Coordinates of C-alpha atoms in Angstrom, one line a residue:
X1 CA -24.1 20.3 32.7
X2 CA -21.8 17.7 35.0
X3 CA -20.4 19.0 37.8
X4 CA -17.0 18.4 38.2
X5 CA -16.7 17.4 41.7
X6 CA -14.9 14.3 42.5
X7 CA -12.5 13.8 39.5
X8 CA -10.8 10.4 39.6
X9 CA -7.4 10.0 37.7
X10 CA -7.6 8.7 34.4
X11 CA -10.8 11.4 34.3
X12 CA -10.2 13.4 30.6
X13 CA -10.4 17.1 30.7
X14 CA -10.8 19.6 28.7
X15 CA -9.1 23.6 29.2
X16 CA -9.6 25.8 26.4
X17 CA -8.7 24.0 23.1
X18 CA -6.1 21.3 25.0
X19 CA -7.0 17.9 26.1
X20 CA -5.7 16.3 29.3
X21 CA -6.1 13.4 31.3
X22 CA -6.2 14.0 35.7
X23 CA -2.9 12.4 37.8
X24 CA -3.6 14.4 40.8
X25 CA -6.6 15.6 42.7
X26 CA -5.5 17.1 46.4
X27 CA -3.6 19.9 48.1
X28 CA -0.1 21.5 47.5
X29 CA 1.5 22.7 50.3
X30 CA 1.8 26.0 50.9
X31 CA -1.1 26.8 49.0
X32 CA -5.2 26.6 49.6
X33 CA -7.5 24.6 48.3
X34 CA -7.9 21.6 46.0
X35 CA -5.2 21.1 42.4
X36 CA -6.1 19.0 39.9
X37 CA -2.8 17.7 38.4
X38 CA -3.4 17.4 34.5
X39 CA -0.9 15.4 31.7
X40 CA -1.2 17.1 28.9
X41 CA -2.1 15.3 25.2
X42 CA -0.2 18.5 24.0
X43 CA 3.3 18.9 25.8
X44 CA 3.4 22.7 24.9
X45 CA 0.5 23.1 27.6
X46 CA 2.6 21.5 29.8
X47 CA 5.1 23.5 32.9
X48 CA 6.3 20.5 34.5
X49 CA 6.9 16.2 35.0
X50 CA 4.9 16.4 37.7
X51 CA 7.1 17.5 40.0
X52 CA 6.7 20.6 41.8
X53 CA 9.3 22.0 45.2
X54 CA 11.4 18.6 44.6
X55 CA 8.0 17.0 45.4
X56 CA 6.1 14.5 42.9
X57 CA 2.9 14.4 42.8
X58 CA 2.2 12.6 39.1
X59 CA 4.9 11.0 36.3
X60 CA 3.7 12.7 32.8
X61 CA 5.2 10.6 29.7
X62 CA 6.4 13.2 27.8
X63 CA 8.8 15.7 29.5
X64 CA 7.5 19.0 30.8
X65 CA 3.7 17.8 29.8
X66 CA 2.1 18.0 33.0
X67 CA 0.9 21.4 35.0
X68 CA -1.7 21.9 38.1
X69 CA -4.9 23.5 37.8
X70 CA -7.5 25.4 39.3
X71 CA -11.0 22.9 38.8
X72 CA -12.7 26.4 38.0
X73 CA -10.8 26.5 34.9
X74 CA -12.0 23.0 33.4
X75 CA -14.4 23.4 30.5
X76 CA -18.1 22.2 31.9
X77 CA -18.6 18.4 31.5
X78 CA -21.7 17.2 29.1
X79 CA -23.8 14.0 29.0
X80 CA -24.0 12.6 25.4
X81 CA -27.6 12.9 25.6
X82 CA -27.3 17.0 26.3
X83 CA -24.7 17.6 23.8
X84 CA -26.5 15.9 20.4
X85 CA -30.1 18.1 22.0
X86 CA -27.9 21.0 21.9
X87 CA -26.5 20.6 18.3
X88 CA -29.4 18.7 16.6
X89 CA -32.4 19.9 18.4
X90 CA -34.1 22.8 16.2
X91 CA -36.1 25.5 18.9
X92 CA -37.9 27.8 18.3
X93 CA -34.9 30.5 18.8
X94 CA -32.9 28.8 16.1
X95 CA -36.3 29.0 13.9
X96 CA -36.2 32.5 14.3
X97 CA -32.5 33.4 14.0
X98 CA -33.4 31.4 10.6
X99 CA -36.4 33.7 9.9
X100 CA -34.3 37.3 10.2
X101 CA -31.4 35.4 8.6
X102 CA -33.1 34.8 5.5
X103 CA -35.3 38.1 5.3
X104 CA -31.9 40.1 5.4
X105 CA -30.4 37.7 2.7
X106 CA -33.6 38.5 0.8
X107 CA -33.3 42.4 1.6
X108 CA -29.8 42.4 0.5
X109 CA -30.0 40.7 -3.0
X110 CA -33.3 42.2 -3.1
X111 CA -35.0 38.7 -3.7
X112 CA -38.1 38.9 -1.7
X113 CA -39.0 35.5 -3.2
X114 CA -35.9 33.8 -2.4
X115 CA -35.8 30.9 -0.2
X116 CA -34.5 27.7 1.7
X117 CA -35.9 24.8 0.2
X118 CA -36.7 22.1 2.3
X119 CA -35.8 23.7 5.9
X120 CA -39.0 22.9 6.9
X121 CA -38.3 19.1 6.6
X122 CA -34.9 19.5 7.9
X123 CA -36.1 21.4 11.1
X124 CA -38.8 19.0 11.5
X125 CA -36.1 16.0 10.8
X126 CA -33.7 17.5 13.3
X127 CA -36.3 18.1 16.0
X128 CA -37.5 14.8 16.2
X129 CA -34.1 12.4 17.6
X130 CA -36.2 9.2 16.5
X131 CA -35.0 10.4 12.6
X132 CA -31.2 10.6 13.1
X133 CA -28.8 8.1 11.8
X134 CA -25.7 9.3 12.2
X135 CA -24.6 11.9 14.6
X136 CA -21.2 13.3 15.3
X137 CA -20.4 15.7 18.9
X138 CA -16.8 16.0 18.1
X139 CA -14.9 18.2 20.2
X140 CA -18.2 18.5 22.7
X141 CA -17.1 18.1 26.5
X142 CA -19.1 14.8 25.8
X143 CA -18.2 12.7 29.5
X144 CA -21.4 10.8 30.3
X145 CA -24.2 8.8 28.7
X146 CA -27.5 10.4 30.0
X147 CA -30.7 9.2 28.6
X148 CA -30.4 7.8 25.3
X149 CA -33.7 6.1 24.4
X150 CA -35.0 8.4 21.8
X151 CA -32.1 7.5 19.3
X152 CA -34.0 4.3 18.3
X153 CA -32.7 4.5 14.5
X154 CA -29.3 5.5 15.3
X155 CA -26.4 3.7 13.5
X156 CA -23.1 5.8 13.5
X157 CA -21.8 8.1 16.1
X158 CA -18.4 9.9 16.1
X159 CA -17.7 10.7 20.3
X160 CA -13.7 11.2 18.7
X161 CA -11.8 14.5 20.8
X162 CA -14.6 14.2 23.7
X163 CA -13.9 13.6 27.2
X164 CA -14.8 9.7 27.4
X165 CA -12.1 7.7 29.4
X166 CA -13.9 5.0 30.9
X167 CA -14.8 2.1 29.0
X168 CA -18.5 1.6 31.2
X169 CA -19.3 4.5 30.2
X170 CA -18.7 3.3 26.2
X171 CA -20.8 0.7 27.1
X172 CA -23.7 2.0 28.3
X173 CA -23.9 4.4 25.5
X174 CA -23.7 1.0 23.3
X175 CA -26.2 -0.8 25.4
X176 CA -28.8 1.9 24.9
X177 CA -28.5 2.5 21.2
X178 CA -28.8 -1.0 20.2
X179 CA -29.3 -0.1 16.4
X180 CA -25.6 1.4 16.6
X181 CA -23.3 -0.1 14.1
X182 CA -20.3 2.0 14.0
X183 CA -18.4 3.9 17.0
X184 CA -15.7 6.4 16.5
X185 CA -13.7 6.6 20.2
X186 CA -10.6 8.6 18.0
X187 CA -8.4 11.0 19.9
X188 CA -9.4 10.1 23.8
X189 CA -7.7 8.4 26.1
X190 CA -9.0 5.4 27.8
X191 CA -8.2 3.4 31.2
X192 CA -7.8 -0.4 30.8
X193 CA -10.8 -2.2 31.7
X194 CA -10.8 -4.6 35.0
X195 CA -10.9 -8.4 33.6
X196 CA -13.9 -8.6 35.5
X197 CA -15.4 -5.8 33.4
X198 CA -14.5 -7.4 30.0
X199 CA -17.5 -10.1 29.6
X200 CA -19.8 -7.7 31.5
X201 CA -18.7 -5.1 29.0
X202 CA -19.0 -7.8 25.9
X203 CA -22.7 -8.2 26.0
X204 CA -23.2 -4.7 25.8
X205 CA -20.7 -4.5 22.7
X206 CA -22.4 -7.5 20.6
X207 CA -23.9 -5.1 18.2
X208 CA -21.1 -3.0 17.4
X209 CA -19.1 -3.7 13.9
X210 CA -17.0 -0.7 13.3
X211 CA -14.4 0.6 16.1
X212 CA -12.4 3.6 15.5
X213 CA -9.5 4.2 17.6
X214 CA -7.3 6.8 15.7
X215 CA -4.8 8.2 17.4
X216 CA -6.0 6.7 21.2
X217 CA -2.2 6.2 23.1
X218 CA -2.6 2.6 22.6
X219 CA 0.6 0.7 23.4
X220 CA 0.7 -2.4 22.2
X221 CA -0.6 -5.3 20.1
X222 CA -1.0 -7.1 23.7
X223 CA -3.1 -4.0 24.8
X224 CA -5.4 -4.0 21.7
X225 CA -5.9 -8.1 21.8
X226 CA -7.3 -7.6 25.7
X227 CA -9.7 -4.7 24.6
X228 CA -11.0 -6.8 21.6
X229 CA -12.2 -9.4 23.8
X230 CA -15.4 -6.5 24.8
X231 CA -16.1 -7.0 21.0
X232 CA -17.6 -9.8 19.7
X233 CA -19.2 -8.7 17.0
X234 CA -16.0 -6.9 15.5
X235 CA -15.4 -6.6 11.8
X236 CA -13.7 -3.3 10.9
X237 CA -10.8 -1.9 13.2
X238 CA -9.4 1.3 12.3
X239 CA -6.0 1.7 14.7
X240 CA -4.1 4.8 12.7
X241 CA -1.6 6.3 14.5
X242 CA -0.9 4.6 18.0
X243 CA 2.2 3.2 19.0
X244 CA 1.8 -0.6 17.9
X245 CA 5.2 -2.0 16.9
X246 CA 5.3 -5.9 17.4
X247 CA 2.2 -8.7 16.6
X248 CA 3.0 -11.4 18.7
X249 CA 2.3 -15.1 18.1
X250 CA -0.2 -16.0 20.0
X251 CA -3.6 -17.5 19.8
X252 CA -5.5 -15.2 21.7
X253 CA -5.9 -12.5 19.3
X254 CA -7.1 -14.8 16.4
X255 CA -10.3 -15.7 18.9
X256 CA -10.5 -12.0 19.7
X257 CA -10.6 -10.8 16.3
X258 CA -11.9 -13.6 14.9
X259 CA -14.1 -11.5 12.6
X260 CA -12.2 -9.0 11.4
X261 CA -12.5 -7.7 8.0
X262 CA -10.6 -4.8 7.6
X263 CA -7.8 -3.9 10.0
X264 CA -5.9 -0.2 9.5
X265 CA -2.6 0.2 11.2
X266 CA -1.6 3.3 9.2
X267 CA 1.0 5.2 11.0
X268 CA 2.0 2.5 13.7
X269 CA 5.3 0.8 13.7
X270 CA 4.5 -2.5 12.3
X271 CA 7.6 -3.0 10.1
X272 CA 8.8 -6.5 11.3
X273 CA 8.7 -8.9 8.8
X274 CA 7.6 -11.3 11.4
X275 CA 4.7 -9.1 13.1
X276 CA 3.4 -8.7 9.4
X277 CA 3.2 -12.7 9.1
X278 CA 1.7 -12.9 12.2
X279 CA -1.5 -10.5 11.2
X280 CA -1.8 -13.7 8.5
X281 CA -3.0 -15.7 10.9
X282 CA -6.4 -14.1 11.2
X283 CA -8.9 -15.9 9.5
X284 CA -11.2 -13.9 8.3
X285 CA -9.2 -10.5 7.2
X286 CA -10.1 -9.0 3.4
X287 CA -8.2 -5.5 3.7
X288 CA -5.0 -4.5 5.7
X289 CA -4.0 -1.2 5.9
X290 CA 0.3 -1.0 6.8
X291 CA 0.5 2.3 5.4
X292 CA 3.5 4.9 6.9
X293 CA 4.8 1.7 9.2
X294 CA 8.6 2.0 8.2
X295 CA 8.2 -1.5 6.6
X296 CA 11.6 -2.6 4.7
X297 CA 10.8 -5.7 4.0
X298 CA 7.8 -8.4 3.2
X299 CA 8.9 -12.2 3.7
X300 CA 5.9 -14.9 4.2
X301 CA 7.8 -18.0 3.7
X302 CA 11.2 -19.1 2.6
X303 CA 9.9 -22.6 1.8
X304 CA 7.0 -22.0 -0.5
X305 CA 7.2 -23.8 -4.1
X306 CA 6.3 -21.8 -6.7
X307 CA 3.2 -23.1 -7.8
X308 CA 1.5 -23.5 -4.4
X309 CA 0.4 -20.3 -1.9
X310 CA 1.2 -19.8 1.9
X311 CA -1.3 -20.8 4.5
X312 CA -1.6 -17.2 5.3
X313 CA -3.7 -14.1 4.7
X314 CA -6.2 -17.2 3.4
X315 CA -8.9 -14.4 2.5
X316 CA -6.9 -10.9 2.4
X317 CA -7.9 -8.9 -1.1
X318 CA -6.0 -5.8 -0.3
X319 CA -3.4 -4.7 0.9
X320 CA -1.9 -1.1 1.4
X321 CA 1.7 -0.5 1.6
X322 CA 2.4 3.0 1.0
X323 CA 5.1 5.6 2.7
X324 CA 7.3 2.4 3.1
X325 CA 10.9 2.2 2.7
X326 CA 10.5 -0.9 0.9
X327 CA 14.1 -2.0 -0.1
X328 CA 13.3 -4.8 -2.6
X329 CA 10.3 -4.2 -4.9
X330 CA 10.6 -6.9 -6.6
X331 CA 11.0 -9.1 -3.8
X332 CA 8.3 -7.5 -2.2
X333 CA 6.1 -8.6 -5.3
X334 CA 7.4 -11.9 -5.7
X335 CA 6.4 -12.4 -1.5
X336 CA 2.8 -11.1 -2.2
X337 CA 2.3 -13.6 -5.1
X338 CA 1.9 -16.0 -2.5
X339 CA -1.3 -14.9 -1.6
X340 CA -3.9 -16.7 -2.4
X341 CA -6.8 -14.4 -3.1
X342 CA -4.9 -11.1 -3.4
X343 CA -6.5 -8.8 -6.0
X344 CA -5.2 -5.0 -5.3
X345 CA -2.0 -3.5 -3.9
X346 CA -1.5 0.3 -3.0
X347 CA 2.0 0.9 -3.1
X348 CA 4.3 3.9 -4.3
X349 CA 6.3 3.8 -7.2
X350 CA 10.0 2.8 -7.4
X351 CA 11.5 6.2 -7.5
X352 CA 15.4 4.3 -9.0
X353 CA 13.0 2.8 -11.7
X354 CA 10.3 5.0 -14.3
X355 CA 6.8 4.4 -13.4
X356 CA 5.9 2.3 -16.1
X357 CA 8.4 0.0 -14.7
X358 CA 7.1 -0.2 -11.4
X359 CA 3.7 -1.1 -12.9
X360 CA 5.2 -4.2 -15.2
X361 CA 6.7 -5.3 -12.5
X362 CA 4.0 -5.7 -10.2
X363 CA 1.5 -6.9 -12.5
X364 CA 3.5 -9.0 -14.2
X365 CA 4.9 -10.8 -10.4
X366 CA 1.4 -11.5 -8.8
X367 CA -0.6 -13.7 -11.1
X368 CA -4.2 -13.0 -9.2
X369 CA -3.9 -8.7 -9.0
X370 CA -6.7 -7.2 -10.6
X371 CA -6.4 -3.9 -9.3
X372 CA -3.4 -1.7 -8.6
X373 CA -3.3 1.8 -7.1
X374 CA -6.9 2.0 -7.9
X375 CA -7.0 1.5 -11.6
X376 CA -8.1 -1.8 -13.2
X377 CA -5.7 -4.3 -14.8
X378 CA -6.6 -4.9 -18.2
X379 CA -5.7 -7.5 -20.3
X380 CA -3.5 -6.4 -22.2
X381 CA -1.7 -4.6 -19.5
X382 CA -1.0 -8.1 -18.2
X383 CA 0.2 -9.7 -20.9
X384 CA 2.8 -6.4 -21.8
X385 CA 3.8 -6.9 -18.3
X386 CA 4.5 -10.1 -18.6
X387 CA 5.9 -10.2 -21.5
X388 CA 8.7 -7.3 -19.8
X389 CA 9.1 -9.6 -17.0
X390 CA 9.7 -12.8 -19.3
X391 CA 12.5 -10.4 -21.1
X392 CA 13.9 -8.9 -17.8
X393 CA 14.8 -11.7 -16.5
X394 CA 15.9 -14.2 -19.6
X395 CA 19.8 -13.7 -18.1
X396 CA 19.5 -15.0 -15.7
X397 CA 17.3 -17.5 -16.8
X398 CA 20.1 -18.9 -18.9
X399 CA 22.4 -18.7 -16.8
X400 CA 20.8 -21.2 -14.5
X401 CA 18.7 -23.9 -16.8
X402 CA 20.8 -26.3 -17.0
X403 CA 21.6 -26.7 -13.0
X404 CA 18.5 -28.1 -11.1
X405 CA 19.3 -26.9 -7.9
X406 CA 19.9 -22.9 -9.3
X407 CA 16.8 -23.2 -11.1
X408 CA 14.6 -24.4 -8.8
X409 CA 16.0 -21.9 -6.3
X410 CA 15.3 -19.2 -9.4
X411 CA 11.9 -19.9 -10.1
X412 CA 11.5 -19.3 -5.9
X413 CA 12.5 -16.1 -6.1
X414 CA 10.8 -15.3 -9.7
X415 CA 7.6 -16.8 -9.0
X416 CA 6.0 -15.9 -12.3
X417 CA 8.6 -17.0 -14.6
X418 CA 7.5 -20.9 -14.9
X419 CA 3.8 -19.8 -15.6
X420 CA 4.8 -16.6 -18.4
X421 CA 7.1 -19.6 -19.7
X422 CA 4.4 -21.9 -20.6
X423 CA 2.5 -19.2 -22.3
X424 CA 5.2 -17.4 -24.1
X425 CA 7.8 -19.9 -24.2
X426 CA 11.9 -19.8 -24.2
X427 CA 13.2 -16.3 -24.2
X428 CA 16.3 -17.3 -26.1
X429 CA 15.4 -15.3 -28.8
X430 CA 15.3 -11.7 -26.7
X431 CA 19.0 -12.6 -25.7
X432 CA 21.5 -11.2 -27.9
X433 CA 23.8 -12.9 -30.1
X434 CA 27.2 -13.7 -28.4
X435 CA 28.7 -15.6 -31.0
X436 CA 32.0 -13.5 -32.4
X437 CA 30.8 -12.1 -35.9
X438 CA 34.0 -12.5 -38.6
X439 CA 34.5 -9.6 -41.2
X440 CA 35.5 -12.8 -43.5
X441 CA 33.8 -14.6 -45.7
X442 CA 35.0 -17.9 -47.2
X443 CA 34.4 -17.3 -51.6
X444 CA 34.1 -20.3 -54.5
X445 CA 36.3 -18.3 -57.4
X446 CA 36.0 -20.5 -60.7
X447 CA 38.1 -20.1 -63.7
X448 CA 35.1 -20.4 -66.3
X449 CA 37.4 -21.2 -68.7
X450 CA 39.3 -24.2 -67.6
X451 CA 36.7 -24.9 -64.6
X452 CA 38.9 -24.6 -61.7
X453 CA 37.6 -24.0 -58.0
X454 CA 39.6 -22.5 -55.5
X455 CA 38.2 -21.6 -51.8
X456 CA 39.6 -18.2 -50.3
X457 CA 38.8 -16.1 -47.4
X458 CA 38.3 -12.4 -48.3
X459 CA 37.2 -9.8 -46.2
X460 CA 33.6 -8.8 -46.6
X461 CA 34.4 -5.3 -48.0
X462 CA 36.7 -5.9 -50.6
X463 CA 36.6 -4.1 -53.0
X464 CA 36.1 -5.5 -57.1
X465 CA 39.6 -4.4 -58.3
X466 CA 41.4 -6.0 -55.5
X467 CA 39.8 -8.9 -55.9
X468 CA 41.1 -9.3 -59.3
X469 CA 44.3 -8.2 -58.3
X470 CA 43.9 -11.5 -56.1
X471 CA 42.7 -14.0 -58.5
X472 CA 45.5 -12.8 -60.9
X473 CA 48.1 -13.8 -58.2
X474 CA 45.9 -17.1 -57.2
X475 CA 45.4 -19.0 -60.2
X476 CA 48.5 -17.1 -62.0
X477 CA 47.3 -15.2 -64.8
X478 CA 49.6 -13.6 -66.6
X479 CA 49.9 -9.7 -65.4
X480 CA 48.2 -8.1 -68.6
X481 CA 44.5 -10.1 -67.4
X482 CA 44.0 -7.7 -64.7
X483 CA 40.9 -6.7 -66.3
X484 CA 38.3 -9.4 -65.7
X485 CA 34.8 -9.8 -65.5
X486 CA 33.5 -11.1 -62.8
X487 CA 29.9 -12.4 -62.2
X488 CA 28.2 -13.9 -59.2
X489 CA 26.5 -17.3 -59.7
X490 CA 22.9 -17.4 -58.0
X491 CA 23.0 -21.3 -58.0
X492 CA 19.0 -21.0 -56.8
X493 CA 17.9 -18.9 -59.6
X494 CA 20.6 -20.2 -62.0
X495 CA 21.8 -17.1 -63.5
X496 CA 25.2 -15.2 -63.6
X497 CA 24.7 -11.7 -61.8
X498 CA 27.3 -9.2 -63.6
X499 CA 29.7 -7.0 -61.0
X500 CA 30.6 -4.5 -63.4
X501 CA 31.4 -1.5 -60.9
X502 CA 34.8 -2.5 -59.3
X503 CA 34.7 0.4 -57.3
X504 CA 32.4 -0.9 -55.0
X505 CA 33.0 -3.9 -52.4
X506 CA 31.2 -7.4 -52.0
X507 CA 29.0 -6.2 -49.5
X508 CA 27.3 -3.9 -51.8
X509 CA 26.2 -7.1 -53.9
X510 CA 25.4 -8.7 -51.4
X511 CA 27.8 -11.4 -51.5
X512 CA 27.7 -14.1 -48.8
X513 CA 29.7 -17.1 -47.3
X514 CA 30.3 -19.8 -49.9
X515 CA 28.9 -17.6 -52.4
X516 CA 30.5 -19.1 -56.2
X517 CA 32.1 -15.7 -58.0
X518 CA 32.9 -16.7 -62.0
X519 CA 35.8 -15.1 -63.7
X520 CA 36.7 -14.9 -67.7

């Protein structure tokens, strides 16, 4: 074990199950010996600010998180190198514990044959370091490096909720594990490297790919840029739950990060439309994670035609976007289909809208998606969705065709609708029918027996008898001809078709305008 003389501040310590970083090592007056002031990660452990007799010895960030303790009470510091011996390394105790562990299984489901398979192997792989590839002291009092040269084959190591705070230390765990690919520093607290110790620190960084950094108290986008710069090699940066709110503009970051691949922010406070844009300028990110940022709203560019893509996010293929507020979906769609190589979105449903709804209108807004939520875009998904979108929208469509200006200013905020149109056409037919529908219709009644034509509007459903009634009056028949037959002329298959029931109305016959009806 480490002793614990000579904390600095910034040291992380460990009490029990809470974590805390040291503000204050020296005397309080009025009492003996040496207090080690602690800030709390927890507030509830806390008894003060750092203020104790109207005297301040430290500033805690959080109210009441800070108390002084006792350096007796501090859990027992470990070097890396002691705390994976002490978890991975099989002895020759540990063999035996095995032993009586397995003979009292075997006693008590009286199974005298029964037995581990393999443990042999797996003691004789965990005895020997040289054989581990991934090893995890999570939680260990983990504070130092130690000797680290048996690891030769070592490619992942998870050192999250340890008691590593100094970034030289970090680096000459790196610098003796050269085979080590992936780091996860999550849930400790780190002091800000000198600038002086940035390029020393970078050379001993140059294998690394993966960083994690969950949940690390890192401030700001500003803070993140200036710790990149001890990564050269940097392709996956996993950032969830910090306090990042604001990306700015600047070039610095895109050298720093000039590698990066896959970059998670979930749980920050990204949610500027502006910071978001600004991520767009890295060159060589495939996956962004903005999941749970409070994000209302996605704008890229207000200027972008719709048939060319923004000179942003030039290689992103996913994107996740979940636990958003997202105001607009649509908008938010009709913004991502300016990506150029953008293949899957995860993003929650509409909850005003059904969920099928949600899913026509993203696939049918981004022309490139391929994936969404997870499950595969067919074909025919795509086309339905399109063909949804190309009927949602045919309104307002109409409304604006014939002004340039409106349309072109449509089409910019409906990205997909001049591409569905080529395929699918004018959706005039989807709109319906305005025109005013009559109940009339205009008749041909000819006298067949002195051949004249009159032209009369009669409503649709009137009746047979009526209509007699009418031609009686009309061509002035004397009273007593009330009774005629009438017959309706099919001019196309040139025969008379009899209407014999004058009980029943035009419409039953299926009379239409201009429609010839013969009398006698």
């Amino acid at each position: 074990m480490i002793l614990q003389n000579h904390l600095e501040r910034g040291a992380r310590v460990k009490v029990g199950q809470f974590f805390g970083t040291v503000r204050y090592v020296g005397e309080v007056p009025n009492t003996e010996g040496e207090w080690i002031g602690i800030e709390w990660d927890d507030p509830v452990r806390g008894k003060h600010s750092g203020t104790i007799n109207g005297v301040q010895y430290f500033q805690t960030r959080a109210p009441n998180a800070g108390s002084m303790i006792r350096s007796e009470k501090l859990t027992k510091f470990q070097t890396l190198q002691q705390a994976i011996t002490e978890k991975y390394i099989v002895t020759e105790d540990t063999l035996q514990l095995d032993s009586e562990m397995i003979q009292a299984v075997q006693k008590q489901l009286h199974a005298s044959l029964f037995e581990i398979v393999g443990m042999e192997k797996i003691g004789g792989k965990q005895s020997n370091l040289q054989h581990l590839v991934d090893v995890s002291v999570r939680y260990c009092p983990v504070s130092a490096a130690g000797d680290l040269s048996s690891l030769v084959n070592l490619e992942m190591l998870d050192v999250s909720s340890t008691l590593l705070w100094n970034w030289s230390v970090v680096g000459n765990i790196a610098e003796q594990i050269p085979t080590l690919r992936e780091l996860n520093l999550s849930n400790n607290r780190f002091v800000d490297p000198y600038e002086e110790q940035i390029s020393v620190l970078a050379q001993k960084f140059v294998n690394i790919r993966t960083i994690i950094l969950k949940n690390c108290s890192i401030g700001s986008w500003t803070e993140l840029v200036r710790l990149a710069r001890m990564w050269p090699g940097i392709e996956n940066l996993l950032l969830e739950q910090n306090d990042i709110r604001y990306i700015e503009d600047e070039a610095p970051y895109i050298v720093a990060l000039s590698r990066l691949k896959h970059l998670d922010l979930q749980g920050n406070a990204v949610r500027d439309p502006d910071s978001v844009r600004n991520l767009g300028r890295l060159p060589a990110l495939e996956e962004l994670v903005l999941t749970g940022n409070g994000i209302r709203e996605l704008t890229f560019s207000e200027d972008c035609p719709h048939n060319e893509k923004v000179d942003l996010f030039r290689n992103l293929r996913t994107i996740y976007l979940r636990d958003n507020p997202l105001q607009d979906q649509c908008h938010v769609f009709n913004e991502l289909d300016k990506l150029a190589h953008l293949e899957h979105v995860m993003v929650d449903p509409d909850p005003s809208v059904s969920y099928e709804e949600t899913v026509a209108r993203i696939v049918g807004s981004i022309a490139g998606l391929r994936m969404f939520n997870r499950s595969t875009i067919s074909e025919k998904l795509r086309r339905d969705s399109e063909c949804d979108m190309w009927k949602l929208y045919a309104h307002q469509w109409v409304e604006v065709r014939n002004d340039a200006q409106q349309l072109k200013a449509f089409f910019k905020s409906h990205r997909m609708y001049p591409r569905v149109m080529e395929r699918l056409g004018s959706p005039e037919q989807f709109l319906p029918d305005t025109r005013k529908v009559s109940n009339m219709i205009r008749l041909q009644l000819l006298n067949e027996l002195t051949g004249e034509l009159r032209e009369k509007k009669v409503p649709k459903r009137i009746i047979l008898h009526t209509l007699q009634n009418l031609i009686v009056k009309l061509f002035g028949l004397p009273e007593g001809n009330s009774a005629l037959r009438l017959y309706l002329l099919d001019r196309k298959r040139k025969v008379r078709i009899p209407l014999e029931n004058h009980g029943r109305s035009l419409d039953f016959y299926s009379v239409e305008d201009t429609d010839t009806i013969v009398f006698e």
